[in-house]
XYZ file of C-alpha atoms in Angstrom:
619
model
C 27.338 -24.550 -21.081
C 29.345 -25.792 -17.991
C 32.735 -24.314 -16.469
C 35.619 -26.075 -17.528
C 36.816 -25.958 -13.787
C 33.599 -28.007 -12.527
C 33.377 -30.828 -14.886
C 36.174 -33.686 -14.645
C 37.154 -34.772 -18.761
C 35.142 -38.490 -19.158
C 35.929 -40.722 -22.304
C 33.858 -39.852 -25.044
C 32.937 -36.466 -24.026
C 33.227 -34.127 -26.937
C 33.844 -30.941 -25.932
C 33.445 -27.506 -27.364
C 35.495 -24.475 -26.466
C 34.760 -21.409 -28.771
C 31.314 -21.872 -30.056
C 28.513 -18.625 -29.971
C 26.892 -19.982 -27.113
C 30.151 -20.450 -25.026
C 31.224 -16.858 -26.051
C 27.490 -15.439 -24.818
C 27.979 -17.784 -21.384
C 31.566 -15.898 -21.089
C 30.318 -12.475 -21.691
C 27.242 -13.192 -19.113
C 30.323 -14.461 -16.839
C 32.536 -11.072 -17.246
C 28.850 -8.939 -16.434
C 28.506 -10.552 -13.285
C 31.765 -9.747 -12.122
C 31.733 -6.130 -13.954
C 28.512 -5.300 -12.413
C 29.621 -4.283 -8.449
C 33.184 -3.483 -10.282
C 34.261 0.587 -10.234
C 35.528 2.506 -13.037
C 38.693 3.013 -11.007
C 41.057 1.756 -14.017
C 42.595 5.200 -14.510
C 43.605 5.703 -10.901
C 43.907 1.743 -10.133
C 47.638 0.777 -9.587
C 47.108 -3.080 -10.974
C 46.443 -0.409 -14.451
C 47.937 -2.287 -17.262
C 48.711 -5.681 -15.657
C 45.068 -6.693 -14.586
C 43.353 -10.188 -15.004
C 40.109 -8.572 -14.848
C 40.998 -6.037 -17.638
C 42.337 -8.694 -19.999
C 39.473 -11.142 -19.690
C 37.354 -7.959 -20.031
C 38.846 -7.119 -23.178
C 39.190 -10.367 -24.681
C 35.899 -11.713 -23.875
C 33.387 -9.026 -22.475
C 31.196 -7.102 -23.414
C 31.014 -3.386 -24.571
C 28.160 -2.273 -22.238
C 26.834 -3.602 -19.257
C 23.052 -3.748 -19.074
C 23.129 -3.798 -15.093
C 21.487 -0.594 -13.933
C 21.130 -0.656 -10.047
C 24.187 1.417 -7.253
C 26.722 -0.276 -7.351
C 27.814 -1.760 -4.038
C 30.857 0.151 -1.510
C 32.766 -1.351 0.630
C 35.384 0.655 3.251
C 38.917 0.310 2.977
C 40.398 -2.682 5.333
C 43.807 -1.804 7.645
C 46.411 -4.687 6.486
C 49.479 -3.116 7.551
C 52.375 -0.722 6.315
C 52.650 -2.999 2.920
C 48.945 -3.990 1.144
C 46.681 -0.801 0.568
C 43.241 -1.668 0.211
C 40.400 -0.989 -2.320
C 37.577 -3.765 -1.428
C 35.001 -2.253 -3.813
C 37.470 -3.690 -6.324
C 37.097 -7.361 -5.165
C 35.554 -10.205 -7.259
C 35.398 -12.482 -4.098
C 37.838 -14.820 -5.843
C 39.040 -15.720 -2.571
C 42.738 -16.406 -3.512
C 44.274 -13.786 -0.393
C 42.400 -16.460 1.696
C 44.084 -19.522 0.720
C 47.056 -18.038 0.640
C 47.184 -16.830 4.008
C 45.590 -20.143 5.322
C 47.215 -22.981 3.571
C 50.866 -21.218 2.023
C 51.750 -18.595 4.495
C 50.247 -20.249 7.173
C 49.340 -17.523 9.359
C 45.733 -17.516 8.767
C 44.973 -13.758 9.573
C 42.070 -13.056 6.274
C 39.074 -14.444 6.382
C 35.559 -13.755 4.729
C 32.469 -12.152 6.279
C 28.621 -11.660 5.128
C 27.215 -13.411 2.330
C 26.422 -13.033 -1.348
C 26.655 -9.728 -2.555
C 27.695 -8.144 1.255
C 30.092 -10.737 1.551
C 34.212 -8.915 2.414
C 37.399 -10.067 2.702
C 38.702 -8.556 5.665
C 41.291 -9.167 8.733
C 38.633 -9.773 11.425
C 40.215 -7.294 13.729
C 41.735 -4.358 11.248
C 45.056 -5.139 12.359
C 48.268 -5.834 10.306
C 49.196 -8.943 8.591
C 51.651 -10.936 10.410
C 53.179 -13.176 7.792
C 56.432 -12.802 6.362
C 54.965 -13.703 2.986
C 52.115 -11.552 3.349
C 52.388 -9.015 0.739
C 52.310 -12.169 -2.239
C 48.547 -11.763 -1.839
C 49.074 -8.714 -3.915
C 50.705 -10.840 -7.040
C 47.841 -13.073 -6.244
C 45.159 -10.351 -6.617
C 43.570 -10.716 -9.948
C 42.395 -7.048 -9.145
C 43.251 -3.828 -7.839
C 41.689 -4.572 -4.422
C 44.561 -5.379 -2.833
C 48.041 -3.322 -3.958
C 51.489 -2.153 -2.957
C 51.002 0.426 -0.199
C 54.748 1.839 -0.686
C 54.373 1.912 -4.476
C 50.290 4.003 -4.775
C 50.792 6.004 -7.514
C 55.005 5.897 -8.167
C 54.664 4.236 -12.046
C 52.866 2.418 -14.700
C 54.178 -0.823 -15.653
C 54.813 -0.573 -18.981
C 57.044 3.008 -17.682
C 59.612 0.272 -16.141
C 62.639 -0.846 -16.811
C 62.912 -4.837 -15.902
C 65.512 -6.673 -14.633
C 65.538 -10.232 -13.812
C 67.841 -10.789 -10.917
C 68.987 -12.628 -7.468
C 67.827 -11.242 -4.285
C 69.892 -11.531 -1.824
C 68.439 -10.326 1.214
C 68.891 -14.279 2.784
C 70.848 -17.328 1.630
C 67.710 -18.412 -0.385
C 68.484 -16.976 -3.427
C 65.499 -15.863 -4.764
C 64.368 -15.342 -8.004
C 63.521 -11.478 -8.241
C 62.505 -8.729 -11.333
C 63.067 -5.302 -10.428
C 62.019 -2.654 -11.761
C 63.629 0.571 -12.044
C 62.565 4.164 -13.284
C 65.403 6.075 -13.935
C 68.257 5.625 -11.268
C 65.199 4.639 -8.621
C 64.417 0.965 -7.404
C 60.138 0.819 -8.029
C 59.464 -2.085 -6.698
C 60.792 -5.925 -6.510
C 58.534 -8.479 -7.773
C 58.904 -12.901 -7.632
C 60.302 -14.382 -10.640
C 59.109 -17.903 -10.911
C 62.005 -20.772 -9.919
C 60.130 -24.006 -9.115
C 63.967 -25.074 -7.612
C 63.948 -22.303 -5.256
C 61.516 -19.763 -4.353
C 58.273 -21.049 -6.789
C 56.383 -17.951 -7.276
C 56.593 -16.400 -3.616
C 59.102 -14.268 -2.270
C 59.358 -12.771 1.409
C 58.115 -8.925 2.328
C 61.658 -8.098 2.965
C 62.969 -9.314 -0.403
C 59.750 -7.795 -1.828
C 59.812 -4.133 0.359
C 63.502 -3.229 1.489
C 64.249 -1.853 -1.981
C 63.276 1.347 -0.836
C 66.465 1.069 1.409
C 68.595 1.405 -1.334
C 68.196 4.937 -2.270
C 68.777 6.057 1.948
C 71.859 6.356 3.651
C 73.817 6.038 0.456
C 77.363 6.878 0.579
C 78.024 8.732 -2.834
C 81.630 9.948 -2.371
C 85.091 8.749 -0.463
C 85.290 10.388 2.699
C 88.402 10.734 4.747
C 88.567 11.314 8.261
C 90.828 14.914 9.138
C 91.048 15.984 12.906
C 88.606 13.084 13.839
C 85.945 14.109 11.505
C 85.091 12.736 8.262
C 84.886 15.144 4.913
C 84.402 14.682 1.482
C 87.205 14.043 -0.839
C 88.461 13.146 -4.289
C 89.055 9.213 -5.406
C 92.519 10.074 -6.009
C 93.006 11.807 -2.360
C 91.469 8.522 -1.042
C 92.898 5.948 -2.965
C 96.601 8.277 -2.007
C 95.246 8.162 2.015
C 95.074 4.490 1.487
C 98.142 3.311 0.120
C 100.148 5.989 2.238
C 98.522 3.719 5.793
C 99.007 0.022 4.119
C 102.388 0.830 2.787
C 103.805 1.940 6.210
C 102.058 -1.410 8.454
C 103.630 -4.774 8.156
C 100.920 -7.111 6.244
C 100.512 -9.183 9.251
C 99.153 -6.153 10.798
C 96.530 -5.973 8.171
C 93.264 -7.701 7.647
C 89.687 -7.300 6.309
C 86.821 -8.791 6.482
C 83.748 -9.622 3.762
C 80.166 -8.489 4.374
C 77.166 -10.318 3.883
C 75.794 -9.251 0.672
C 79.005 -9.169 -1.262
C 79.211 -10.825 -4.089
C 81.585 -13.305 -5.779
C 83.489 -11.156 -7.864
C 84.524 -8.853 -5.262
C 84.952 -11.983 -2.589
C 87.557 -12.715 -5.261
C 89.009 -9.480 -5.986
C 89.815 -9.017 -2.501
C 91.186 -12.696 -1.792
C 93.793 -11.894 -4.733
C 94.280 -8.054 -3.231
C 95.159 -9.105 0.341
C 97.278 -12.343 -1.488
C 99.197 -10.367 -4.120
C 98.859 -6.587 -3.637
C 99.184 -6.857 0.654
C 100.670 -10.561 1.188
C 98.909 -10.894 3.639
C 96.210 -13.595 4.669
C 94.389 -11.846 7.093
C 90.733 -12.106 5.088
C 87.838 -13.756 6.815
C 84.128 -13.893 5.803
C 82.408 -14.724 9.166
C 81.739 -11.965 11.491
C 81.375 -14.556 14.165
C 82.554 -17.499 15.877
C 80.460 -20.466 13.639
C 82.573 -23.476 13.206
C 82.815 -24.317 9.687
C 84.551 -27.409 8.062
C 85.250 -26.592 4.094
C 86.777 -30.272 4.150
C 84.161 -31.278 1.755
C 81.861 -28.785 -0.213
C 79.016 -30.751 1.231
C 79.775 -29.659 4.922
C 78.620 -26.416 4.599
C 75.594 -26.827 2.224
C 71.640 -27.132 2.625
C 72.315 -30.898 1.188
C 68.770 -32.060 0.768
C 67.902 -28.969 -1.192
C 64.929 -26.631 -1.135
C 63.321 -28.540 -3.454
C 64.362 -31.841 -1.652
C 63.059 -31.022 1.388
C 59.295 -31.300 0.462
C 60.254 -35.272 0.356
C 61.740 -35.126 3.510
C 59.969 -37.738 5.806
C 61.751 -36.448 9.264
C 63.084 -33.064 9.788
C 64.998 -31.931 13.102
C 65.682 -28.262 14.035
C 68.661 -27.879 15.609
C 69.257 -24.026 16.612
C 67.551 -22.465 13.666
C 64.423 -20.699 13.248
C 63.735 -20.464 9.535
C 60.788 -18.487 9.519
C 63.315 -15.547 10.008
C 66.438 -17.603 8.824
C 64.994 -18.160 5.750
C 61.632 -17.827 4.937
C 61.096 -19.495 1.730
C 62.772 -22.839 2.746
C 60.124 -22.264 6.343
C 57.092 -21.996 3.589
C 58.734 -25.266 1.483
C 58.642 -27.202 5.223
C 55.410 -26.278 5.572
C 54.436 -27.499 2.269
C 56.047 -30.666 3.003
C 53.662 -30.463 6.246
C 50.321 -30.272 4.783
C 50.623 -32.639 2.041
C 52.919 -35.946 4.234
C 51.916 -34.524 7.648
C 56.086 -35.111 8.172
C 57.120 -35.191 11.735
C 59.320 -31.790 12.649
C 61.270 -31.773 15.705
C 63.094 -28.554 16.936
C 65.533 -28.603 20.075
C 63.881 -26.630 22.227
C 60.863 -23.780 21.626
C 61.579 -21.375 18.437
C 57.583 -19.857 18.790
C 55.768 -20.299 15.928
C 56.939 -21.606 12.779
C 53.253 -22.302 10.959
C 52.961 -25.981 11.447
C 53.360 -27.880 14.456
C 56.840 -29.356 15.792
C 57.685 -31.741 18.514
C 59.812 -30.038 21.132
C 62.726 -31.632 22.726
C 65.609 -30.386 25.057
C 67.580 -27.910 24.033
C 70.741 -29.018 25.134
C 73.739 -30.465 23.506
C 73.342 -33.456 25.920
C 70.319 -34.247 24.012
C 72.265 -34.784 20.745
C 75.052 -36.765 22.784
C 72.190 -39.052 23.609
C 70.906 -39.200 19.696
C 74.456 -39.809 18.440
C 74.885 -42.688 21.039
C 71.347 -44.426 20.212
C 70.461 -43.364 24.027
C 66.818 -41.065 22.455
C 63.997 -42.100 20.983
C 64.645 -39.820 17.737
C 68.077 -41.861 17.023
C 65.565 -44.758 16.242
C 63.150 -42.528 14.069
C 66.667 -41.295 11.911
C 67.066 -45.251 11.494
C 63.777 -45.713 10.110
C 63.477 -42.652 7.806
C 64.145 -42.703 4.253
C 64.997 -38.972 3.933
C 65.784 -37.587 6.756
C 66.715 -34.226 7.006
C 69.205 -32.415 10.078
C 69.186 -28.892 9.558
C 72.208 -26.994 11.806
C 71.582 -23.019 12.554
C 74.551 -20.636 12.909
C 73.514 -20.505 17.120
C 74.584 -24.613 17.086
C 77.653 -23.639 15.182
C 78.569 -21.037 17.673
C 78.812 -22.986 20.512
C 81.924 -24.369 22.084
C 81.094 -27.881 21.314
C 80.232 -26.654 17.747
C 83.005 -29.091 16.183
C 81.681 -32.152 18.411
C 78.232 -31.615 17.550
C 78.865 -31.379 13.620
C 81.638 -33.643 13.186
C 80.065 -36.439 15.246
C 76.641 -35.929 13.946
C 77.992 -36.631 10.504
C 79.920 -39.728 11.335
C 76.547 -40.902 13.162
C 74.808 -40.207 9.964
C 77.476 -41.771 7.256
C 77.158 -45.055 9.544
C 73.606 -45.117 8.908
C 74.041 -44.226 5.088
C 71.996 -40.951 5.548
C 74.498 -39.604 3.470
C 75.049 -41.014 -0.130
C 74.903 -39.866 -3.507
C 71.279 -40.479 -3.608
C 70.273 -38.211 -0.199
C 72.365 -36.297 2.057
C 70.653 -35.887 5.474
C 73.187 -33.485 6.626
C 72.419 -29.491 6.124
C 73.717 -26.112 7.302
C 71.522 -23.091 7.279
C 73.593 -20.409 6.003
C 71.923 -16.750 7.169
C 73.980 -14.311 4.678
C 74.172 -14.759 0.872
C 77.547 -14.374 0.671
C 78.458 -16.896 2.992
C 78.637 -19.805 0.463
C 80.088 -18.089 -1.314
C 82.869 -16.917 0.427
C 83.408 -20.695 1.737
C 83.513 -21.743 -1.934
C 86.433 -19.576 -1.876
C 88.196 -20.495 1.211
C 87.903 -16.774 2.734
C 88.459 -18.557 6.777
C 91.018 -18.494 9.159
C 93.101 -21.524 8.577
C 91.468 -24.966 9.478
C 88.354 -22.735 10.218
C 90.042 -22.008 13.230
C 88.618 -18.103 15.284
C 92.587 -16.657 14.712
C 91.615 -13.507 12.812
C 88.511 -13.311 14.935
C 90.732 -13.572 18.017
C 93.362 -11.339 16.558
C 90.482 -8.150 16.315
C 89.299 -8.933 20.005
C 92.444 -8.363 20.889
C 93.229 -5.190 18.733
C 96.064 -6.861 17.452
C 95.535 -5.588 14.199
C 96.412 -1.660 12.978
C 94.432 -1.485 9.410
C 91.179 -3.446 8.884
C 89.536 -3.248 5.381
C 85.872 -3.609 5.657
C 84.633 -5.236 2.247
C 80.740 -3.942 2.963
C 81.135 -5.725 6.488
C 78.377 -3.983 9.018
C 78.309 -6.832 11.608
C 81.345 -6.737 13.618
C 81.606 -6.860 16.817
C 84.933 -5.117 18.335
C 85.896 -2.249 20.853
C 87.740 -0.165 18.272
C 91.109 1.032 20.026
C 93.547 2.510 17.305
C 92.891 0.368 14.552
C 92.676 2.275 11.072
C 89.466 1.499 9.480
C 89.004 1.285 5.457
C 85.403 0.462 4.511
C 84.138 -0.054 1.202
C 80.058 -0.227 0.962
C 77.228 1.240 -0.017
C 75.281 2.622 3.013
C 75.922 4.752 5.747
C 75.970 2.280 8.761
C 77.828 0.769 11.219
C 81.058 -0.042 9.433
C 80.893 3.399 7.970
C 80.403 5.264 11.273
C 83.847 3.881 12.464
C 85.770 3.982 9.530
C 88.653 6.647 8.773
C 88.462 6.263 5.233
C 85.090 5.479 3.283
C 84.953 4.164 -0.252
C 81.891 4.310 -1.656
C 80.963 1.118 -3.771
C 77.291 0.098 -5.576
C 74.446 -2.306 -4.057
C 73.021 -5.628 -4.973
C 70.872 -3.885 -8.035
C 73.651 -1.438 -9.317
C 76.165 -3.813 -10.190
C 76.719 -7.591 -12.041
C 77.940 -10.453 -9.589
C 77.554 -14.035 -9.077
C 76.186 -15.446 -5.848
C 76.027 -19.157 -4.587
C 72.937 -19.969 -2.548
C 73.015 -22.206 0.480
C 72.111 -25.126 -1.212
C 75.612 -24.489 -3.469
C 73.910 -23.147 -6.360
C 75.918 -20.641 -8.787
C 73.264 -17.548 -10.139
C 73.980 -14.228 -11.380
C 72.417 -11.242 -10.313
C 72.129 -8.649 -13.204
C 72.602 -5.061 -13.004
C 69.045 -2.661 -12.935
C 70.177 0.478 -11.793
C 73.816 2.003 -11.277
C 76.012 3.699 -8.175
C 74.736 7.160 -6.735
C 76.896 10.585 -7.156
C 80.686 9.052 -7.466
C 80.534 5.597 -6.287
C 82.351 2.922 -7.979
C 81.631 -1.082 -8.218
C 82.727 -2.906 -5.651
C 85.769 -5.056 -7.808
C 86.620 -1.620 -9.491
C 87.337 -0.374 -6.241
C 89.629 -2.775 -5.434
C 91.579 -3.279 -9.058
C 92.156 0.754 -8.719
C 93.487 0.245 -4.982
C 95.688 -2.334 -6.010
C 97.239 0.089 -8.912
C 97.590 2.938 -6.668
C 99.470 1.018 -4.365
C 101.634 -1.890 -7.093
C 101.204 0.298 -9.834
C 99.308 -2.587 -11.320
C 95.709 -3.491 -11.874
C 94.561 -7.127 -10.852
C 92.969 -7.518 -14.099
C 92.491 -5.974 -17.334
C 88.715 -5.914 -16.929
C 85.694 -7.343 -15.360
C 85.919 -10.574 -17.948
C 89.493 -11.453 -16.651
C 88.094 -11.280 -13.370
C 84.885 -13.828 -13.440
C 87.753 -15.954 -15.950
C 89.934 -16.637 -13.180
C 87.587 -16.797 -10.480
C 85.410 -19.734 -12.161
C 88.587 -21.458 -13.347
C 89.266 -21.367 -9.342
C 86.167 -22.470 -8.592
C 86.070 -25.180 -10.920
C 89.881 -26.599 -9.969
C 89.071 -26.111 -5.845
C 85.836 -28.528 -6.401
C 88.613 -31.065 -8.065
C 91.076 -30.552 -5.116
C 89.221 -30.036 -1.904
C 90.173 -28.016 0.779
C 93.360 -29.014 2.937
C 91.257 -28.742 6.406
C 92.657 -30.504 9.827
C 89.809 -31.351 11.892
C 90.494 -29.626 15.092
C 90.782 -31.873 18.622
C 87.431 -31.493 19.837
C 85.285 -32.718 23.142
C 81.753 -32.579 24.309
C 80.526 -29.837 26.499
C 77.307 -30.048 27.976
C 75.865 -26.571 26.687
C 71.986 -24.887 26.045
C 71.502 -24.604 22.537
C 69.490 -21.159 22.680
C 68.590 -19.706 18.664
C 68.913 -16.631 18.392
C 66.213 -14.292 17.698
C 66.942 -12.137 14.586
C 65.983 -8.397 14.341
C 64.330 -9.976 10.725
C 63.533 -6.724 9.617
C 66.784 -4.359 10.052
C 69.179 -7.940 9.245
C 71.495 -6.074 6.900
C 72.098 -2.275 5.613
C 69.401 -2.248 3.017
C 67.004 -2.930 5.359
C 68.298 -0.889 8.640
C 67.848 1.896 5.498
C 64.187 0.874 4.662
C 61.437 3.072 6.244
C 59.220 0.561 5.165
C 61.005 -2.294 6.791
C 61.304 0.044 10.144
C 57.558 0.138 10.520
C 56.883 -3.320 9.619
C 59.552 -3.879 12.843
C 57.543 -0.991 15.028
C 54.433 -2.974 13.929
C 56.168 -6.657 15.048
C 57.084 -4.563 18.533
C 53.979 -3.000 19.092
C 52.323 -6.607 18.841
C 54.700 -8.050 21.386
C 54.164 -5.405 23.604
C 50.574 -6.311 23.960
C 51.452 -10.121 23.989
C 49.470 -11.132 21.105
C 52.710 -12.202 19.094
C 52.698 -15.928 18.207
C-alpha cells in the first residue's frame, strides 16, 4: 500500500481505496500516531471536534499493542492566546507553515529529531503575528488550544451563529458561539472572497470585551454626577434638552461599529424628528469624495489584489489597518514575487517593500511622469494604489486623490475591467455610512469645525468613542454599549446592544453588503440600537419612524438601491498642492475600538507588544 498524498495519479493506474489490506495499512497508520498520544480526551479542550479522534474512530483500532512510556514533553510559552500541551502533538507540522509562509512572521520552528523532535518558539517568548492564534484551527490536536477559553465549554454545549465581524473594514466571516447570554469564543467562517479561512487575534480574542464595561441602564447626569434611571425618565431628559435648542444647534455623530440600520435610523431622526443636518460619520478630518461610489472603495478587491502586478502604499500600514487584506498581499508576494512600494518606512509588513519618500512631492513627481514608478504604473496590467486615512488627512488630501485619479483614468487604470484606484477604510461602518451620505456637505470639515469651535449645545453620540473635542457646555447624549470615552462625558447615557446582540447590515470596504446575525442579546435594560432611536423619536413627535424593524431595512435598501442610480451631488472643492510629509499613523491595534479597550485579553496582548519594544526586539 502507498499514501495517496505521495503517489501522483498516472494513466492506467488502477487504484484501490477500501480493500482489507488498505484498512490494516490505516489502522498501522492511526497506532503510530496513537502510540506517544495521552489519554487526555476527557480534559482536552479540542474534545469533540478533533481530527485525531475522528480518524481514530473511523479507522483505528480498539487496542494499541505498543507497550513502552510514553514520551513527555513540557509545556511551550506562546503568549496570552495559544495554551500548550506538546505531549499531544503528532508532528504534523501545520503551526510551522503557517507561521512561515501565511502569517509570515516565522516565530515556530522544530527541534530534535524523530521521536524527541518539538515544536517550539526557539526562545519561549510570545507569538508576534496578528494571525497567530489560526494555528489553533489548524491544530489537528489538542496540542495547541485557546488559552482564554481552557475549560469554559464543550462544543456541542454552544449555540452557533454565523456572523460579520467587524472589528476592521474587512468584513470577516465569523461563527460565534454563545452559552447562555456569554460570548465563548469567535471562530473563522470560510469566505474565499474575503477572509479564506483565517481571521485576525483581535477578531478571534476581543469577544471577551463584550461582557466588560457594559452599560446596562440609561443614566442621567444630576448635580454633575451620573445615576441610574428609568427609560422613560431618560427618553423625558432628552426630549425636554432637544426641544428647547434650535436644530442648528444640534448634531451627532456615528461610531465606528454601527451598523446600517441604525446609520439609517439616525439620518431619518436628525432629518425628520430634529430637522436638522448636523450628522457626520468621520471623527476626523479624511477627505472623502462620495461623487462616485468607486471613490471611496478598496476597487481591486481583496480577492483582486492577489493578481495585482504593482502595489504602492501610500500612508497605510495594513498589517494593523487591516490584517487580512496585509496576509492576501503577502500571498500575492510569494506566489508573483509582485513589486510593493510604500512611501516612506511602515516597519515590517511580512514581505519586503521598496521604500520611497514620504512626501507629497514625491506623488507630484509620479502624477507629472517626473519618477521612475510613473513608468512602472504605465507598464502594469493591474496595478493597484492603495490610499490610508493619514494621506486623506492631510491638507493636500483633495490634490493628492483627485489628481491621482485623473493621472490614472488617462492611463485607463481605471475601467470596468480593473480599477487601480483604492481607499483603505479603518472602521466598518465607514462604508457604510458613505453609502448613505452621513458627511458634511461636499465632504467639506463644517460639522467637524463647528465642534472645535463649541458651536454646538447638544451632540448625540451614535456609539461614537473617537472624538476629539475640549468639551465646554455642550450637552452630551450617547447611545452605546460600553463604558468609554463617549460615555465618560456624556450627560445622558442610553444604553444600546453590541455587534453580537443585535441584527444589522454592514458594507465592507470593498462595497460589499453582509448581514451580521444576532448570537446573544443586550445586558440588564439595554435596548437595540434603531429601537433606541424609533422610541426617541416618539417621545419627542409622538411618532415612531417605523412600524418595525422590517419597515426600517425596506426603506433603507430602497435608498440604497435609488442613491447607486443617482449619485451623489458632490462639488469638488478648489484644491492646490502643498508640499507635506506623509507620516502613517501608528494604531494602538489592540485597544482600536470599545470592545477591545474592554478586552483583558487584548490589554495583555498590547502589554506583551510594549514590553517587546521596550527591549527593541520589535520588527
Amino acid at each position: 500500500p502507498i499514501a495517496s498524498c505521495a503517489m501522483p495519479a498516472a494513466e492506467g493506474m488502477v487504484l484501490k481505496t477500501n480493500t482489507e489490506k488498505v484498512k490494516k495499512a490505516r489502522k498501522g497508520v492511526m497506532e503510530f500516531l496513537l502510540a506517544n498520544h495521552p489519554l487526555d480526551c476527557p480534559v482536552c479542550d479540542q474534545g469533540g471536534e478533533c481530527d485525531l479522534q475522528d480518524q481514530s474512530m473511523y479507522y483505528g483500532i480498539d487496542k494499541s499493542r505498543f507497550k513502552e512510556n510514553k514520551r513527555y514533553v513540557p509545556e511551550k510559552y506562546m503568549g496570552p492566546l495559544i495554551k500548550t500541551q506538546m505531549t499531544r502533538c503528532i508532528h504534523c507540522t501545520r503551526c510551522i507553515r503557517f507561521a512561515t509562509e501565511v502569517a509570515g512572521v516565522p516565530e515556530l520552528g522544530a527541534i530534535g529529531r524523530g521521536e524527541n523532535m518539538q515544536i517550539t518558539t526557539y526562545l519561549e517568548k510570545a507569538m508576534e503575528s496578528e494571525l497567530s492564534a489560526n494555528v489553533i484551527d489548524l491544530c489537528p490536536v489538542g496540542a495547541l488550544t485557546s488559552k482564554p477559553y481552557v475549560f469554559e465549554a464543550r462544543p456541542w454545549e454552544l449555540k452557533k451563529t454565523e456572523t460579520i465581524d467587524v472589528m476592521d473594514a474587512v468584513g470577516s466571516n465569523i461563527r460565534v458561539d454563545t452559552y447562555g447570554w456569554e460570548v465563548k469564543r469567535v471562530l473563522p467562517r470560510i469566505n474565499e472572497e474575503i477572509n479564506e479561512e483565517w481571521i485576525s487575534d483581535k477578531t478571534r480574542y476581543a469577544c471577551d470585551g463584550l461582557k466588560n464595561q457594559r452599560l446596562d441602564t440609561p443614566y442621567v447626569k444630576i448635580n454633575n454626577k451620573l445615576k441610574p434611571s428609568s427609560w422613560d425618565e431618560a427618553f423625558k431628559a432628552v426630549s425636554e434638552r432637544i426641544s428647547k435648542t434650535k436644530s442648528e444647534k444640534i448634531a451627532g455623530f456615528i461610531g465606528d461599529m454601527t451598523n446600517m440600520e441604525t446609520i439609517y435610523a439616525a439620518k431619518d431622526f436628525f432629518e425628520k424628528t430634529i430637522k436638522s443636518e448636523n450628522l457626520e460619520s468621520r471623527y476626523e478630518k479624511l477627505y472623502i469624495n462620495t461623487n462616485v461610489r468607486s471613490n471611496y472603495l478598496f476597487n481591486s478587491s481583496i480577492e483582486g489584489i492577489e493578481k495585482s502586478d504593482l502595489i504602492i502604499l501610500i500612508g497605510t500600514n495594513p498589517r494593523f489597518e487591516a490584517t487580512i487584506l496585509n496576509s492576501r498581499i503577502r500571498k500575492n508576494y510569494l506566489k508573483n514575487k509582485t513589486e510593493i512600494v510604500s512611501l516612506g518606512d511602515v516597519g515590517d509588513l511580512t514581505y519586503p517593500y521598496q521604500v520611497i519618500a514620504n512626501k507629497t512631492d514625491t506623488i507630484k513627481d509620479i502624477i507629472d511622469n517626473k519618477h521612475e514608478i510613473s513608468e512602472k504604473i504605465k507598464k502594469s496590467k493591474y496595478p493597484s494604489i492603495i490610499f490610508g486615512h493619514s494621506v486623506l488627512k492631510l491638507k493636500s488630501a483633495p490634490y493628492i486623490f483627485e489628481e491621482f485619479k485623473n493621472y490614472l483614468l488617462e492611463n485607463d487604470k481605471i475601467s470596468d475591467d480593473w480599477n487601480a484606484l483604492n481607499i483603505l477604510s479603518k472602521n466598518s461602518s465607514a462604508v457604510g455610512s458613505y453609502d448613505l451620505n452621513i458627511l458634511s456637505k461636499n465632504s467639506s470639515f463644517e460639522i467637524l469645525d463647528k465642534l472645535e469651535n463649541n458651536s454646538f449645545e447638544v451632540l448625540i453620540l451614535f456609539g461614537q468613542d473617537n472624538l476629539k473635542f475640549e468639551k465646554k457646555n455642550e450637552f452630551i447624549i450617547y447611545i452605546g454599549s460600553h463604558g468609554d470615552k463617549g460615555a465618560s462625558i456624556a450627560d445622558i447615557i442610553l444604553p444600546g446592544a453590541a455587534y453580537t446582540e443585535q441584527d444589522g447590515y454592514f458594507t465592507n470596504l470593498e462595497g460589499k453588503l453582509q448581514k451580521a446575525y444576532k448570537a446573544s442579546y443586550p445586558p440588564g435594560e439595554a435596548k437595540e440600537d434603531w429601537q433606541i432611536i424609533n422610541e426617541l423619536s416618539s417621545f419627542i413627535k409622538r411618532k415612531n419612524l417605523y412600524k418595525d424593524k422590517n419597515q426600517l431595512i425596506d426603506s433603507l435598501i430602497n435608498y440604497l438601491n435609488l442613491n447607486n442610480i443617482n449619485e451623489a451631488e458632490f462639488k469638488i472643492p478648489e484644491y492646490n498642492f502643498k508640499s507635506e510629509k506623509i507620516i502613517t499613523e501608528e494604531i494602538d491595534y489592540y485597544h482600536s475600538n470599545v470592545i477591545a479597550r474592554a478586552s483583558k485579553t487584548m490589554s495583555e496582548c498590547k502589554n506583551i507588544r510594549m514590553s517587546l519594544q521596550k527591549t527593541g526586539t520589535d520588527n
